[in-house]
Coordinates of C-alpha atoms and ligand atoms in Angstrom, one line a residue:
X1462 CA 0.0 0.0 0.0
X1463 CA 1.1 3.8 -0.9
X1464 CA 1.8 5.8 2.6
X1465 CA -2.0 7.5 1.5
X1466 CA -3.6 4.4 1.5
X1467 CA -1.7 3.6 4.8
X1468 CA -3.5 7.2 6.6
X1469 CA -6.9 6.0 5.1
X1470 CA -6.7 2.6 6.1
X1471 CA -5.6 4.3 9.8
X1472 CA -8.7 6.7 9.8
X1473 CA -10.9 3.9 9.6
X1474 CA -9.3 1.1 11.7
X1475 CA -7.0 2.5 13.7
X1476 CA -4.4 0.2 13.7
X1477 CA -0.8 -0.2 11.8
X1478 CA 1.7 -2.5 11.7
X1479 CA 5.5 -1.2 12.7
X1480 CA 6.6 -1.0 8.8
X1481 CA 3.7 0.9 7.9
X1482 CA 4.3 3.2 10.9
X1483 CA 7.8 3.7 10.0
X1484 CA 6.9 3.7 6.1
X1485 CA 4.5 7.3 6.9
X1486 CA 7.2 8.6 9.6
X1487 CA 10.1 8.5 6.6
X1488 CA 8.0 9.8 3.9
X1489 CA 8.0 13.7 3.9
X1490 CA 5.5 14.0 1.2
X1491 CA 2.4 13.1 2.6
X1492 CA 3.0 15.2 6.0
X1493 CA -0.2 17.6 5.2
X1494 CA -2.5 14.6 4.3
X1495 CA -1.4 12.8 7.3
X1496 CA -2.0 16.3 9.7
X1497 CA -5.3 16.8 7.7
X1498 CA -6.5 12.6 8.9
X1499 CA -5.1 13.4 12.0
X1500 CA -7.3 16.8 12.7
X1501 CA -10.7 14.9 11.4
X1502 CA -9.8 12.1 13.2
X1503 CA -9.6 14.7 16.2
X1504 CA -12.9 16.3 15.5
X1505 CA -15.0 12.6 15.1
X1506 CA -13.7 11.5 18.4
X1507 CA -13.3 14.7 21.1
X1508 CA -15.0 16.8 19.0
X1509 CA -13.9 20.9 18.7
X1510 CA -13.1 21.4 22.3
X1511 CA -10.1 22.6 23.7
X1512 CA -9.3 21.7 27.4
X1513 CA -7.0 23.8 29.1
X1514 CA -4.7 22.1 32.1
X1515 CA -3.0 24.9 34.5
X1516 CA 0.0 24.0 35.2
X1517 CA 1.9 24.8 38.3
X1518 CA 5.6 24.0 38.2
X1519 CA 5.9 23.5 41.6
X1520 CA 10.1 22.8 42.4
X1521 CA 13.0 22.6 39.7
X1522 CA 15.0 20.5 42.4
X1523 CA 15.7 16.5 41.4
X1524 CA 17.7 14.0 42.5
X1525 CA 18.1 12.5 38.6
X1526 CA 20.0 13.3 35.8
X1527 CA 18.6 13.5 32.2
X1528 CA 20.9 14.1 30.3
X1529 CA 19.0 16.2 28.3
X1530 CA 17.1 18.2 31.4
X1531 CA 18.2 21.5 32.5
X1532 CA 16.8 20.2 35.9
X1533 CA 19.1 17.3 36.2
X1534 CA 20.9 18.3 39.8
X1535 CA 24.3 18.7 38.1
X1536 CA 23.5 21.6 36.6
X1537 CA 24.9 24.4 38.7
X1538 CA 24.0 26.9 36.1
X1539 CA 20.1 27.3 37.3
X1540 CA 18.5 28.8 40.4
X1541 CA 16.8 26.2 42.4
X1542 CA 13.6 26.6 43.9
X1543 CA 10.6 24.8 45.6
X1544 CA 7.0 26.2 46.4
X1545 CA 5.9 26.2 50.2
X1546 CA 2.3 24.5 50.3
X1547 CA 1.0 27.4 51.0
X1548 CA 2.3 29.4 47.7
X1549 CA 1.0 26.2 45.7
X1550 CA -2.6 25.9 47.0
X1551 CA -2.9 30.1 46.2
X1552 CA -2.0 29.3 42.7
X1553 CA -4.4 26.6 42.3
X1554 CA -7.2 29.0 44.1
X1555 CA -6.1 31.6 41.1
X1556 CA -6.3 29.0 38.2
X1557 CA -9.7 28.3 39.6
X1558 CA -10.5 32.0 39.4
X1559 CA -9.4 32.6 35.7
X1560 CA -11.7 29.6 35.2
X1561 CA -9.3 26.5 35.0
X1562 CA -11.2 23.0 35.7
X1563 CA -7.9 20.7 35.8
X1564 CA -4.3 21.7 38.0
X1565 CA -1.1 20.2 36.9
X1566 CA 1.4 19.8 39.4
X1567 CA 4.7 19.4 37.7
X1568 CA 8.0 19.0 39.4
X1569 CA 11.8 17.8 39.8
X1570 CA 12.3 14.9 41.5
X1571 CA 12.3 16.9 45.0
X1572 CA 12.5 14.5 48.1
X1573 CA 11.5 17.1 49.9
X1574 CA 8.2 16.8 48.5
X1575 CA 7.2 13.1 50.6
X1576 CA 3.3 11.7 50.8
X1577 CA 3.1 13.4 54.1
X1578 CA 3.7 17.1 52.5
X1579 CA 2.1 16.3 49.2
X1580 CA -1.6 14.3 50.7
X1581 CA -2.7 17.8 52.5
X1582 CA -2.1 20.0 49.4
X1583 CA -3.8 17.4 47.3
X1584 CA -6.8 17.6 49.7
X1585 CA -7.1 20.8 50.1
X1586 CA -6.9 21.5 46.2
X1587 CA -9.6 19.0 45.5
X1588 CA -11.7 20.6 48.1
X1589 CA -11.4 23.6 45.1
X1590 CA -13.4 21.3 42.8
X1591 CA -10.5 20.8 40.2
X1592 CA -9.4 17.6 38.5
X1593 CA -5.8 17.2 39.3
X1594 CA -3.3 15.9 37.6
X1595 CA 0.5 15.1 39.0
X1596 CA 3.7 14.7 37.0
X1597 CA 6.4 14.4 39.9
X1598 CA 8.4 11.3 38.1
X1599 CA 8.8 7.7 39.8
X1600 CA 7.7 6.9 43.5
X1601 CA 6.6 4.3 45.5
X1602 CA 3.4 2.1 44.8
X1603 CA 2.5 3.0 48.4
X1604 CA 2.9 6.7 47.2
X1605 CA 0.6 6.5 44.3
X1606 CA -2.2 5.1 46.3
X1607 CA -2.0 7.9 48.9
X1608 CA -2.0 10.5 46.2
X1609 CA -4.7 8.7 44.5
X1610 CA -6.7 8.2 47.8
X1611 CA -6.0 12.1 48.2
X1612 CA -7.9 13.2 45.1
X1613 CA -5.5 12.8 42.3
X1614 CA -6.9 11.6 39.2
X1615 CA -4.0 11.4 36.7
X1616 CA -0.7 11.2 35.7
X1617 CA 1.8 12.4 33.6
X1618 CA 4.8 10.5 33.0
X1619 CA 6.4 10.1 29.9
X1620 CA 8.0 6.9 28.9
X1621 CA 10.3 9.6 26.8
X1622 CA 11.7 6.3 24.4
X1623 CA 11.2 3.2 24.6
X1624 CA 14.4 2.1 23.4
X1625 CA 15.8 0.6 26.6
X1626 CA 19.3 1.3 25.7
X1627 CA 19.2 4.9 24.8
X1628 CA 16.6 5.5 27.8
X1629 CA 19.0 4.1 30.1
X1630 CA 21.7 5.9 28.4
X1631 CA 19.9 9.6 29.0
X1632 CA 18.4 8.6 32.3
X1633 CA 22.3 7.4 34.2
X1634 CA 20.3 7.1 37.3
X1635 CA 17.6 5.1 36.2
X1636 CA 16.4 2.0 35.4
X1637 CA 13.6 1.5 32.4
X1638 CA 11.8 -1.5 33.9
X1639 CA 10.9 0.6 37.5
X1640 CA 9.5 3.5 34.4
X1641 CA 7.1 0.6 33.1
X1642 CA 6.6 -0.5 36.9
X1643 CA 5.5 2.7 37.4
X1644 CA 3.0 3.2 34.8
X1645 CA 1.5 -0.5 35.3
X1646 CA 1.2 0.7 38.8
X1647 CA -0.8 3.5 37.8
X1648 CA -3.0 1.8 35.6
X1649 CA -3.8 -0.5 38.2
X1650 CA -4.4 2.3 40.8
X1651 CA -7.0 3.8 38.6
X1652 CA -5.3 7.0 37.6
X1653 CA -5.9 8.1 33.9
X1654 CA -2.3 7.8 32.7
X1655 CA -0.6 9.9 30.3
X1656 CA 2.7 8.7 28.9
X1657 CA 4.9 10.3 25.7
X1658 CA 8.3 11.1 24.8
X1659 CA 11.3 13.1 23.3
X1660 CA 11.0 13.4 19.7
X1661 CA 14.1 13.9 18.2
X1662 CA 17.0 12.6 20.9
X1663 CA 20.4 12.0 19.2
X1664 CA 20.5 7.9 18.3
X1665 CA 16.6 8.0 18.4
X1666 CA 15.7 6.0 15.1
X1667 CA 12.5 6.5 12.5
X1668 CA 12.5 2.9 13.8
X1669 CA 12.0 3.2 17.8
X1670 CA 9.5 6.4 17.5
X1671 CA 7.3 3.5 15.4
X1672 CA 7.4 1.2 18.3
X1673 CA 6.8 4.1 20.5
X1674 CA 3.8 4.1 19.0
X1675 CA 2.7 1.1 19.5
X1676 CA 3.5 1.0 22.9
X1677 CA 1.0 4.0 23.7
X1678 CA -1.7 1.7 22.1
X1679 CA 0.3 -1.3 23.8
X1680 CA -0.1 0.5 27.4
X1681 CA -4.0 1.6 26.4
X1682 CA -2.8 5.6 27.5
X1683 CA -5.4 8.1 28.3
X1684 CA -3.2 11.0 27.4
X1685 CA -0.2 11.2 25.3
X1686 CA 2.0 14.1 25.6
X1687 CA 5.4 14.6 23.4
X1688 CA 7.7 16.9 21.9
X1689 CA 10.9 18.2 20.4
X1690 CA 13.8 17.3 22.2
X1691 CA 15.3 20.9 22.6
X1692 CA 19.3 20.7 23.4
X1693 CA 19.6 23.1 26.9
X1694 CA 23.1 24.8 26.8
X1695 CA 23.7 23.9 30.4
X1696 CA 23.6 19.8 30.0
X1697 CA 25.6 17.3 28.1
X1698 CA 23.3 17.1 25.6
X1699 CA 24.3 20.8 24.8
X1700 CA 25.7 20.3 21.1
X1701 CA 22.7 17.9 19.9
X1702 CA 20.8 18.8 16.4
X1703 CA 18.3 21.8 16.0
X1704 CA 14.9 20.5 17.0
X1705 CA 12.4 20.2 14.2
X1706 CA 8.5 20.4 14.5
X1707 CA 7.6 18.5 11.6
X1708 CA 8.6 15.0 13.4
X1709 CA 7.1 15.5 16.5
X1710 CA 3.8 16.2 14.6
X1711 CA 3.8 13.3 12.6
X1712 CA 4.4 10.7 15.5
X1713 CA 1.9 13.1 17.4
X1714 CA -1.0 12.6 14.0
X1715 CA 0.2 8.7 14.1
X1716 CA -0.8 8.7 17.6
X1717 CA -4.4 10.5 17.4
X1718 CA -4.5 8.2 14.4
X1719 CA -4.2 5.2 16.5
X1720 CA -5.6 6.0 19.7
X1721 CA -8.3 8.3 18.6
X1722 CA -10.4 9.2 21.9
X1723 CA -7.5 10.4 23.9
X1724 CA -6.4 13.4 25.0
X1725 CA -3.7 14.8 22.9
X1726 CA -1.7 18.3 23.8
X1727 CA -0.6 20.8 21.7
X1728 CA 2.6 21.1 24.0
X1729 CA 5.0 23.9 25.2
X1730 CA 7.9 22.7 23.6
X1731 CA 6.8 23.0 20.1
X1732 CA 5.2 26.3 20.5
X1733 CA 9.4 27.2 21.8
X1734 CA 10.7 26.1 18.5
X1735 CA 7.9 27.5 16.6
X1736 CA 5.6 30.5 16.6
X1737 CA 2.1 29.2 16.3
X1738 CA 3.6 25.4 17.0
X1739 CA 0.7 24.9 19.6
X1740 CA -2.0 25.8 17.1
X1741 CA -0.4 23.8 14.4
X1742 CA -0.8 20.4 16.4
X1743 CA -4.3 22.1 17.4
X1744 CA -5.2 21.2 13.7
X1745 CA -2.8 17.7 13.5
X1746 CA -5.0 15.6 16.0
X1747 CA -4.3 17.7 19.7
X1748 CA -7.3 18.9 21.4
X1749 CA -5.4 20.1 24.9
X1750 CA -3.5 23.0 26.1
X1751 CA -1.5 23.4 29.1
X1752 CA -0.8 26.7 29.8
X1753 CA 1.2 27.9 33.0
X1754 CA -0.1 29.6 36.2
X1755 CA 3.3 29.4 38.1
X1756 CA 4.3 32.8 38.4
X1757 CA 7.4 35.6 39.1
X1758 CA 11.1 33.8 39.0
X1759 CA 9.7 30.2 39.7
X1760 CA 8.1 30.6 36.5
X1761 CA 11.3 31.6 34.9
X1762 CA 13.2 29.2 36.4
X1763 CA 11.4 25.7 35.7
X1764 CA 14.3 25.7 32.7
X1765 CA 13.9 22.5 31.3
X1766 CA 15.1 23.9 28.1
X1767 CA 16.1 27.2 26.9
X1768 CA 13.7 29.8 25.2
X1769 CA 9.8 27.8 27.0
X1770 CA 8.0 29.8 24.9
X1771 CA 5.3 32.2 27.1
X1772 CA 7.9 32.3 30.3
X1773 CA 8.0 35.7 30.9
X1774 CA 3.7 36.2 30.8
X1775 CA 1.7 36.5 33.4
X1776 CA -1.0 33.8 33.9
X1777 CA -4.1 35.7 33.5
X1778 CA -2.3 37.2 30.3
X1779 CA -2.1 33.9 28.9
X1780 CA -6.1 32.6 29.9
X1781 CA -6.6 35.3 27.2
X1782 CA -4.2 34.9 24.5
X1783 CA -4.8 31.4 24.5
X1784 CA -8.8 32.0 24.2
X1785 CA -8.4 34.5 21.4
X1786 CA -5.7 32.2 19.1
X1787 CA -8.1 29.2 19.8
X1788 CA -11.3 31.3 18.5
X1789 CA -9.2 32.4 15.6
X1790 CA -9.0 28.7 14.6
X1791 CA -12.8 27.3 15.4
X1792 CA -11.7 26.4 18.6
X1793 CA -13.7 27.0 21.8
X1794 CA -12.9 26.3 25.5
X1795 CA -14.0 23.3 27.0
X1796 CA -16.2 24.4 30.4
X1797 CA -15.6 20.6 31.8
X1798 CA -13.0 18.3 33.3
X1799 CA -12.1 16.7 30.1
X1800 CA -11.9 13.2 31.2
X1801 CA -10.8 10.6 28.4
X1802 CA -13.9 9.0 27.2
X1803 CA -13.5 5.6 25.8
X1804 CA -15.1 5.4 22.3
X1805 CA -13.8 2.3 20.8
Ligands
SAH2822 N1 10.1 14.8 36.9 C1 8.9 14.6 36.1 C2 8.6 15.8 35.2 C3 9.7 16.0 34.2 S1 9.6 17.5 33.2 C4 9.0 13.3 35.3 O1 10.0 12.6 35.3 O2 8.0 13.0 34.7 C5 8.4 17.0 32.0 C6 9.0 16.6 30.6 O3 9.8 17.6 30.1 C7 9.9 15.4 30.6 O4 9.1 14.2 30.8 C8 10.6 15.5 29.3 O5 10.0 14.7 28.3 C9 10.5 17.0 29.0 N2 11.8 17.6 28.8 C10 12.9 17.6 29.6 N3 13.9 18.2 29.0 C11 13.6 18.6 27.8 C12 14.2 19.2 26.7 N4 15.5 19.5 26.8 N5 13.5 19.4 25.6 C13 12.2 19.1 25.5 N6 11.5 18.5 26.5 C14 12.2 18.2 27.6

């Protein structure tokens, strides 16, 4: 079959094979066709609606080190910083003010941050009527289920390759069966799990990005989330490639392609590396924004690459910027939780 015939046969059945995957991902003249499957795809599943997640980057401090973070803890170069509980529930108050339904609690791996200190906020954020969703990297089972118990509902954490050799290459400190631990255990616990990856990470092959695909349909994902690997100045991934968006959007079309009723998000990292990035995976198969509510130098200092496009906004600038570009597209604002609903 011609790659065309491949997208069609995708639209309709959404399944492919590894080959067929990797035969769309290496041809670069069927990009728009694919995008154009991708956003109707989009549009039959989850419909128009956008749902915006406010995220609150909550400490830049971990114990790993990516080697393509800026918040791996051997770089000196950044300012570190962690929220008091206090500073994290006012933000959440705020998002629900400007209208937000869903918090994202982002972090480092801060040990600081233990199920004692983290149950309370939890609590006391759900007690705001948001949906909350945590991406604070690898812990315990027993910690999942406390969060869980505490009113979290999902979780972010991206599988970033599945190529066990190059993820354990980029990760020194960790170990790629306790990252699948992880997201079994979350599965099991209930949560609505989001996975993704790094498009775009030196050795990364047309090859593992297909089977990274299939393992988002392999893992049954609620959300997936990926982007351009951006080199940060201040790791040892300094002197990799110039990112590109074109890749990231086709494994992100695959994916919408092949997992049609998830959530999707048009992420930050591609709007850095391109003006209007977000709104061109808007129309490629994302239906999800995450815009930031952290605010002053915390917001300026979550650095996990140089450039995050919208760092030096306010939040309430941003509620409206984001509201007018989506109108400008057909887009409106989801007024609910956007949970994943399962339609196949
Ligand atoms: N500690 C959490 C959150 C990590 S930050 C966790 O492990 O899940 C969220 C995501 O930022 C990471 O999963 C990674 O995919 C992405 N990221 C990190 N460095 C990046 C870079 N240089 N370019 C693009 N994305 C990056």
């Amino acid at each position: 079959m011609n790659s065309t015939e491949l997208i069609t046969k995708a639209a309709q059945e959404h399944n492919l094979i590894e080959s067929e995957l990797y035969q769309i991902l290496t041809d670069s003249q069927i990009d728009d066709i694919l995008f154009a499957a991708a956003d109707r795809t989009r549009k039959k599943y989850v419909g128009d609606e956008v749902h915006l997640r406010a995220l609150i980057e909550f400490t830049n401090i971990c114990k790993n080190q990516c080697l393509y973070c800026g918040l791996q803890c051997q770089n000196k170069k950044i300012e570190r910083y962690r929220l008091d509980p206090e500073t994290i529930i006012s933000l959440a108050q705020k998002a629900v003010q400007y209208g937000y339904k869903t918090i994202v609690l982002q972090g480092g791996e801060d040990p600081f941050f233990t199920a004692d200190i983290l149950v309370p906020i939890l609590q006391k954020i759900k007690s705001f009527g948001l949906a909350i969703t945590l991406s604070i990297g690898e812990r315990s089972t027993e910690d999942y289920r406390a969060f869980k118990q505490a009113g979290a509902d999902r979780f972010l954490l991206r599988i970033e390759t599945t190529d066990k050799t190059l993820y354990e290459k980029y990760n020194p400190a960790m170990s790629f069966e306790n990252r699948l631990r992880c997201l079994q255990d979350l599965k099991q616990l209930g949560y609505e799990v989001g996975t993704g990856i790094l498009v775009g990470l030196p050795g990364q092959t047309m090859q593992s990005l297909a089977k990274d695909i299939l393992f988002f349909k392999e893992l049954n994902a609620d959300m997936i989330g990926l982007g351009p690997f951006i080199p940060n100045p201040d790791t040892p991934l300094k002197n990799a490639p110039k990112p590109l968006l074109t890749p990231a959007l086709k494994v992100m079309a695959l994916t919408r392609l092949l997992l049609p009723d998830i959530n999707i998000p048009a992420t930050t990292a591609m709007e850095t590396i391109e003006p209007n990035g977000r709104l061109r995976a808007l129309q490629a198969g994302a239906n999800v924004v995450m815009p930031n509510v952290t605010e002053g130098t915390a917001r300026l200092n979550y650095a996990l690459y140089p450039g995050k496009a919208c760092a030096g906004e306010d939040p309430s600038h941003c509620r409206g910027c984001l509201t007018a570009k989506l109108a400008a597209i057909g887009r409106p604002v989801s007024t609910g939780y956007g949970f994943h609903k399962k339609k196949i």
